[in-house]
Amino acid sequence: MSKATSKPSQWLERLAGAPTAALLALVLFGIINVLAARHYRRFDWTRAGLFTLSPRSQQVARSTREPVEIVVLLGRAEAQWRDAVELAERYRALTPKITVRTLDPDRQREAFVAFAQRYGLRATRSSTSDVAAEAGIVIVRGERHLEIKRDQLAALGDAVQNGADRSAADRIASARVTVERALTSALVAIARTDRPTLCVSKGHDEVPMSGTDESMQLFVQDLEHDNITAREVTIRGATAVPADCDALLIAGPRQAFTEGEAARVLRYARAGGNLLVLLDPNFVERRHAQTGLESVLREAGIEATRSVVVESDPEHLLENLPPMVFTAGDFGAHEISRNLRGIDAQVLVRTARALQVLPAANSQAESLLRTTPSAWGETGELEAVRDGALRRDGADITGPIDLALASRFANVRPRVGHRANGRIAVFSFSYLVTNEAMSLGFRARFADAALLQAAVGWLLERDDLVDVPPRPANSSALLISQESIKLIRWYALGLVPLAAILVGVAVLRARKSVE
Amino acid sequence: MRVTWAIYKRELAAHFYTPLAYVILVVFLLWNGGTFLLLLQQFAANPEISGTRGPMQLLFGGSILYFLPILLFCPALTMRAFAEERRSGTFESLMTAPVRDIEVVLGKYFSALTVYVVLWAPTILYAMVLRKFGPIDWGALGASYFGTFLLGAALISLGVLASAMARSQVTAFVLAFALTSGLFLAGLGKYVFESEAQQAFFSYLNQWEHMEEFAVGVVDSRRVFFYVSIAAVALFQTTRVLQLRKGVQ
């Protein structure tokens, strides 16, 4: 026994005793580290899972077939550098097809300028450098490249809210990092050769595509970022919705669709077209009026009632605003909304009408967003809504109220070569698509933009837009005043070192007394 | 193991029964307190600079002010490990005692590492104070301390090796400082060299980058292997040095 065990140990001792032992240890060190560098894992210890890729992003990364390079063009001093590099590294860790390169405009200026010139990147200035590119990240796949602009990586809340300046810390606290979604979208987009088209209906006093503050300009910009073309179409006077529209958006029409126009929309949907409809409460001569699209929605099992939704739960009301403006956070289990469940996200709702699921319809609609049970659908006249003296009565619709529903049209016969399949998402307020709501989407609590983009993703079968929810940027954001810093100074430079001195004195005195 | 434990206790007592340990502790806390305040003031004036990082994340690896005390204090904690034995004449008796070299090395190493942990422990109070002003990401903070521990574990092992090699405490300090700061500076090669392979190599050594990752809550298995393997190799080499010294004697 002892002989058997002593042989290898003797051999080891001799080997260890040799002058080469030190060298062998270093070689072993090198081998261990080379192996560790090739087969590594990155663990995310953050509370909010900031650096954990969603299942969808992991799927996209793993399904990458051609080599793709992610080039991060941010300076190290820029706030988003760490997020961008970290997430890019996480994609790389999933597949050898993805490589990551960082080109710091400050530290690698020559290489940065050469890259920018090669890909024709537009120059700008960043917060830390006089030379920077408008693109924060560039995805390169063969001869193709795709830019992710800096504003796609993260967006801060507005500096001014309700006329009052918001502190910078507050803005940071409410920021959301969208790096992951931007990267996943870009990885999907660069692998796709098609570019779907979302047609935006005009001619019925809808929310305009651009121009005013109440337009949907930011939403359209987001679509462009996501490799989706948005263009206006006129239903009025046309014989049909253009066949090249992969989806049709009708946002807040104030003029009613005629029966013929509604029939054209329905025909489009039955032929496999997809609809994104945002309907506000409509008043004509102080009475609730229809928009003409109600019959189309009924075909998908959705009833848009003549009502205005009123919330009475104080937790969902906003200070100094009427109860028709509130937050809703009861998200349905549908593909569009499931990622927003359980993350404390809320949608800011402004003047919505109650939606209902028609039980006996051919299509079964599913809820995306609901109010609390305390809300109701006010069916009274305009005055009842305007004067604020709202009272729930027997004619009203009881809560919880559906504010958004998704469904599919039955008996769809898609045209040959048409990729769409008769999907419909209905929101009961058009505020969701406006610039203001899109900006809200990046604030900590509000998921307006995320919900809308997920709906677009579902309609166009762009899963990357559906399955990659935004996540809080800074779970450690603190609001510290100069006054507080004085207190902390006393604590950090006075109390803590003093405690160490006292402990030292006590230990040394105790030691002395023992001796 | 019992021998290691006995040496560990003896070394720990030697650390804490001298005023030097408390001088180091107070200076270390003043330094970190000052750094923390500096970062807080910057953060309060301009939160945009932080991105996803709060003041606690910036404290760990957010500036050179984090690395300087570590690079200075790790050699200070280990310089006496063997050099002091040699100066006081107890080295020979230690080497001829019926104990294995590795037990002696581990006892001295873990005692220095414990002092290093004690140096950092009070900084957790900063997080407790900050909790009054907003949420603290304890997971990310845990990763920061874990990274700091790993970094210290590696640098202290180099310090122990230097102490075994040197004849005096001053030489041990200078040698340890040269080793630890050399390792730190080697990582900065990432910002000097441009080729992909060079960048990957120096990035692997770049402690600044490693700590930035730990500070935001990312624990990378490569970093764990890197620091643990440095400690293992340095401690092994220390035992080789002791055996050589025995041979010389």
XYZ file of N, CA, C and O in Angstrom, chain B residues 52-134:
332
model
N -25.024 53.044 -15.928
C -25.664 52.038 -15.080
C -24.982 51.913 -13.731
O -25.323 51.050 -12.950
N -23.991 52.735 -13.470
C -23.220 52.580 -12.238
C -23.570 53.639 -11.203
O -23.598 54.828 -11.502
N -23.828 53.198 -10.001
C -24.047 54.111 -8.893
C -22.710 54.389 -8.227
O -21.680 53.855 -8.643
N -22.700 55.200 -7.152
C -21.432 55.529 -6.496
C -20.679 54.308 -5.981
O -19.460 54.265 -6.044
N -21.399 53.299 -5.496
C -20.711 52.113 -4.988
C -20.007 51.364 -6.118
O -18.925 50.817 -5.934
N -20.651 51.353 -7.283
C -20.014 50.685 -8.419
C -18.775 51.456 -8.868
O -17.780 50.862 -9.269
N -18.888 52.799 -8.782
C -17.732 53.615 -9.188
C -16.580 53.478 -8.199
O -15.416 53.602 -8.560
N -16.917 53.214 -6.946
C -15.867 53.060 -5.931
C -14.975 51.860 -6.245
O -13.770 51.890 -6.018
N -15.592 50.820 -6.799
C -14.831 49.596 -7.095
C -14.362 49.606 -8.550
O -15.113 49.249 -9.447
N -13.158 50.019 -8.737
C -12.586 49.951 -10.082
C -12.989 51.091 -10.990
O -12.664 51.083 -12.176
N -13.706 52.067 -10.456
C -14.128 53.188 -11.292
C -13.016 54.188 -11.555
O -13.116 55.012 -12.451
N -11.945 54.124 -10.762
C -10.836 55.066 -10.962
C -9.551 54.441 -10.430
O -9.575 53.427 -9.729
N -8.446 55.102 -10.713
C -7.140 54.622 -10.240
C -7.073 54.699 -8.716
O -6.285 53.993 -8.073
N -7.945 55.531 -8.131
C -7.949 55.681 -6.669
C -8.321 54.382 -5.959
O -8.032 54.203 -4.780
N -8.974 53.484 -6.669
C -9.295 52.176 -6.094
C -8.045 51.291 -6.069
O -7.798 50.574 -5.097
N -7.268 51.348 -7.154
C -6.135 50.429 -7.284
C -4.910 50.860 -6.469
O -4.168 50.008 -5.990
N -4.724 52.178 -6.352
C -3.518 52.651 -5.665
C -3.352 52.075 -4.258
O -2.295 51.524 -3.936
N -4.386 52.178 -3.400
C -4.185 51.610 -2.057
C -3.968 50.108 -2.086
O -3.200 49.577 -1.280
N -4.632 49.415 -2.999
C -4.453 47.956 -3.060
C -3.010 47.636 -3.446
O -2.363 46.778 -2.837
N -2.507 48.362 -4.452
C -1.134 48.108 -4.911
C -0.116 48.456 -3.832
O 0.965 47.875 -3.779
N -0.460 49.401 -2.970
C 0.466 49.791 -1.903
C 0.309 48.944 -0.650
O 1.287 48.524 -0.033
N -0.939 48.674 -0.281
C -1.165 48.010 1.001
C -0.925 46.499 0.949
O -0.545 45.913 1.957
N -1.154 45.880 -0.202
C -0.897 44.427 -0.279
C 0.580 44.122 0.003
O 0.870 43.239 0.829
N 1.536 44.832 -0.622
C 2.936 44.592 -0.250
C 3.217 44.919 1.217
O 3.987 44.221 1.878
N 2.539 45.958 1.729
C 2.771 46.335 3.131
C 2.295 45.231 4.079
O 2.883 45.005 5.139
N 1.210 44.561 3.692
C 0.670 43.505 4.558
C 1.526 42.248 4.544
O 1.507 41.475 5.500
N 2.235 42.035 3.456
C 2.964 40.768 3.314
C 4.475 40.896 3.506
O 5.158 39.880 3.625
N 4.979 42.122 3.536
C 6.437 42.297 3.519
C 7.132 41.614 4.716
O 8.248 41.144 4.604
N 6.412 41.532 5.835
C 7.045 40.970 7.015
C 6.914 39.441 7.096
O 7.541 38.808 7.934
N 6.113 38.858 6.210
C 5.780 37.435 6.331
C 7.014 36.567 6.584
O 7.077 35.850 7.587
N 7.999 36.609 5.690
C 9.216 35.817 5.879
C 10.420 36.707 6.184
O 11.328 36.294 6.897
N 10.406 37.898 5.636
C 11.545 38.797 5.829
C 11.738 39.112 7.312
O 12.865 39.185 7.810
N 10.631 39.268 8.033
C 10.708 39.569 9.461
C 11.267 38.371 10.235
O 12.051 38.538 11.169
N 10.884 37.159 9.807
C 11.413 35.943 10.450
C 12.939 35.917 10.293
O 13.668 35.541 11.222
N 13.340 36.337 9.091
C 14.777 36.303 8.820
C 15.505 37.354 9.675
O 16.551 37.112 10.235
N 14.885 38.534 9.756
C 15.513 39.616 10.519
C 15.619 39.244 12.007
O 16.633 39.471 12.657
N 14.531 38.651 12.518
C 14.518 38.343 13.948
C 15.245 37.025 14.267
O 15.337 36.645 15.433
N 15.688 36.328 13.242
C 16.454 35.097 13.454
C 15.611 33.874 13.704
O 16.112 32.824 14.087
N 14.309 33.961 13.512
C 13.441 32.801 13.748
C 13.227 31.981 12.475
O 12.570 30.942 12.515
N 13.750 32.485 11.366
C 13.538 31.791 10.088
C 14.110 30.372 10.123
O 13.458 29.419 9.699
N 15.337 30.252 10.679
C 16.005 28.949 10.701
C 15.187 27.941 11.526
O 14.973 26.809 11.095
N 14.741 28.404 12.698
C 13.985 27.474 13.540
C 12.651 27.099 12.878
O 12.193 25.957 13.009
N 12.091 28.027 12.187
C 10.834 27.731 11.485
C 11.072 26.691 10.379
O 10.273 25.777 10.169
N 12.204 26.844 9.698
C 12.494 25.965 8.582
C 12.933 24.565 9.033
O 12.782 23.592 8.300
N 13.467 24.515 10.233
C 13.905 23.197 10.713
C 12.842 22.517 11.570
O 12.992 21.353 11.949
N 11.771 23.233 11.855
C 10.681 22.648 12.640
C 9.994 21.557 11.808
O 10.029 21.594 10.576
N 9.357 20.585 12.494
C 8.708 19.492 11.741
C 7.384 19.930 11.115
O 6.311 19.420 11.461
N 7.450 20.894 10.282
C 6.249 21.382 9.568
C 6.561 21.429 8.080
O 7.711 21.628 7.683
N 5.522 21.253 7.278
C 5.727 21.311 5.828
C 5.734 22.767 5.379
O 5.038 23.614 5.956
N 6.528 23.012 4.338
C 6.634 24.395 3.842
C 5.271 24.971 3.449
O 4.971 26.127 3.722
N 4.481 24.128 2.805
C 3.190 24.624 2.308
C 2.292 25.063 3.469
O 1.517 26.009 3.352
N 2.426 24.364 4.617
C 1.611 24.735 5.785
C 2.013 26.109 6.309
O 1.161 26.923 6.676
N 3.309 26.339 6.313
C 3.799 27.652 6.768
C 3.319 28.741 5.813
O 2.793 29.788 6.225
N 3.485 28.445 4.533
C 3.115 29.450 3.514
C 1.623 29.769 3.586
O 1.221 30.941 3.592
N 0.812 28.719 3.679
C -0.642 28.951 3.713
C -1.061 29.711 4.969
O -1.918 30.592 4.918
N -0.461 29.378 6.100
C -0.781 30.072 7.352
C -0.507 31.556 7.229
O -1.335 32.400 7.605
N 0.659 31.882 6.682
C 1.027 33.293 6.551
C 0.161 33.982 5.498
O -0.258 35.136 5.664
N -0.119 33.244 4.421
C -0.924 33.818 3.332
C -2.345 34.144 3.810
O -2.832 35.254 3.612
N -2.964 33.172 4.466
C -4.357 33.413 4.875
C -4.457 34.481 5.969
O -5.459 35.181 6.053
N -3.436 34.612 6.771
C -3.510 35.666 7.793
C -3.449 37.040 7.122
O -4.196 37.949 7.487
N -2.570 37.181 6.110
C -2.498 38.466 5.394
C -3.802 38.727 4.644
O -4.307 39.854 4.608
N -4.371 37.658 4.096
C -5.630 37.808 3.366
C -6.759 38.228 4.307
O -7.628 39.028 3.947
N -6.731 37.697 5.511
C -7.752 38.072 6.495
C -7.637 39.560 6.848
O -8.656 40.260 6.946
N -6.413 40.028 7.003
C -6.231 41.459 7.304
C -6.760 42.302 6.139
O -7.417 43.324 6.333
N -6.509 41.827 4.931
C -7.008 42.527 3.731
C -8.543 42.602 3.755
O -9.127 43.645 3.472
N -9.170 41.498 4.124
C -10.641 41.486 4.217
C -11.104 42.463 5.295
O -12.079 43.200 5.111
N -10.378 42.475 6.413
C -10.741 43.397 7.503
C -10.616 44.849 7.042
O -11.413 45.714 7.421
N -9.631 45.130 6.198
C -9.467 46.502 5.676
C -10.702 46.930 4.891
O -11.160 48.060 4.991
N -11.217 45.995 4.115
C -12.348 46.337 3.240
C -13.693 46.283 3.961
O -14.646 46.942 3.523
N -13.765 45.487 5.011
C -15.066 45.258 5.659
C -15.810 46.548 6.042
O -17.015 46.659 5.777
N -15.137 47.541 6.642
C -15.901 48.733 7.048
C -16.527 49.501 5.881
O -17.461 50.269 6.085
N -16.024 49.284 4.654
C -16.584 50.035 3.518
C -18.021 49.614 3.216
O -18.739 50.320 2.522
N -18.438 48.488 3.756
C -19.833 48.069 3.574
C -20.766 49.098 4.228
O -21.923 49.260 3.840
N -20.203 49.821 5.220
C -21.015 50.854 5.887
C -21.397 51.977 4.923
O -22.431 52.609 5.080
N -20.561 52.226 3.910
C -20.906 53.253 2.921
C -22.226 52.886 2.238
O -23.085 53.731 1.994
N -22.348 51.599 1.913
C -23.573 51.137 1.247
C -24.769 51.271 2.182
O -25.861 51.648 1.756
N -24.523 50.990 3.467
C -25.623 51.122 4.437
C -26.096 52.571 4.512
O -27.289 52.834 4.640
N -25.150 53.503 4.441
C -25.520 54.923 4.481
C -26.265 55.294 3.208
O -27.299 55.963 3.239
N -25.743 54.831 2.075
C -26.358 55.197 0.790
C -27.779 54.658 0.655
O -28.577 55.184 -0.109
N -28.062 53.595 1.373
C -29.382 52.984 1.290
C -30.481 53.975 1.652
O -31.622 53.850 1.210
N -30.107 54.974 2.447
C -31.091 55.994 2.834
C -31.483 56.876 1.655
O -32.509 57.542 1.667
N -30.620 56.927 0.650
C -30.848 57.856 -0.466
C -31.306 57.158 -1.740
O -31.464 57.792 -2.774
N -31.490 55.885 -1.680
C -31.957 55.166 -2.861
C -31.630 53.696 -2.745
O -30.989 53.265 -1.786
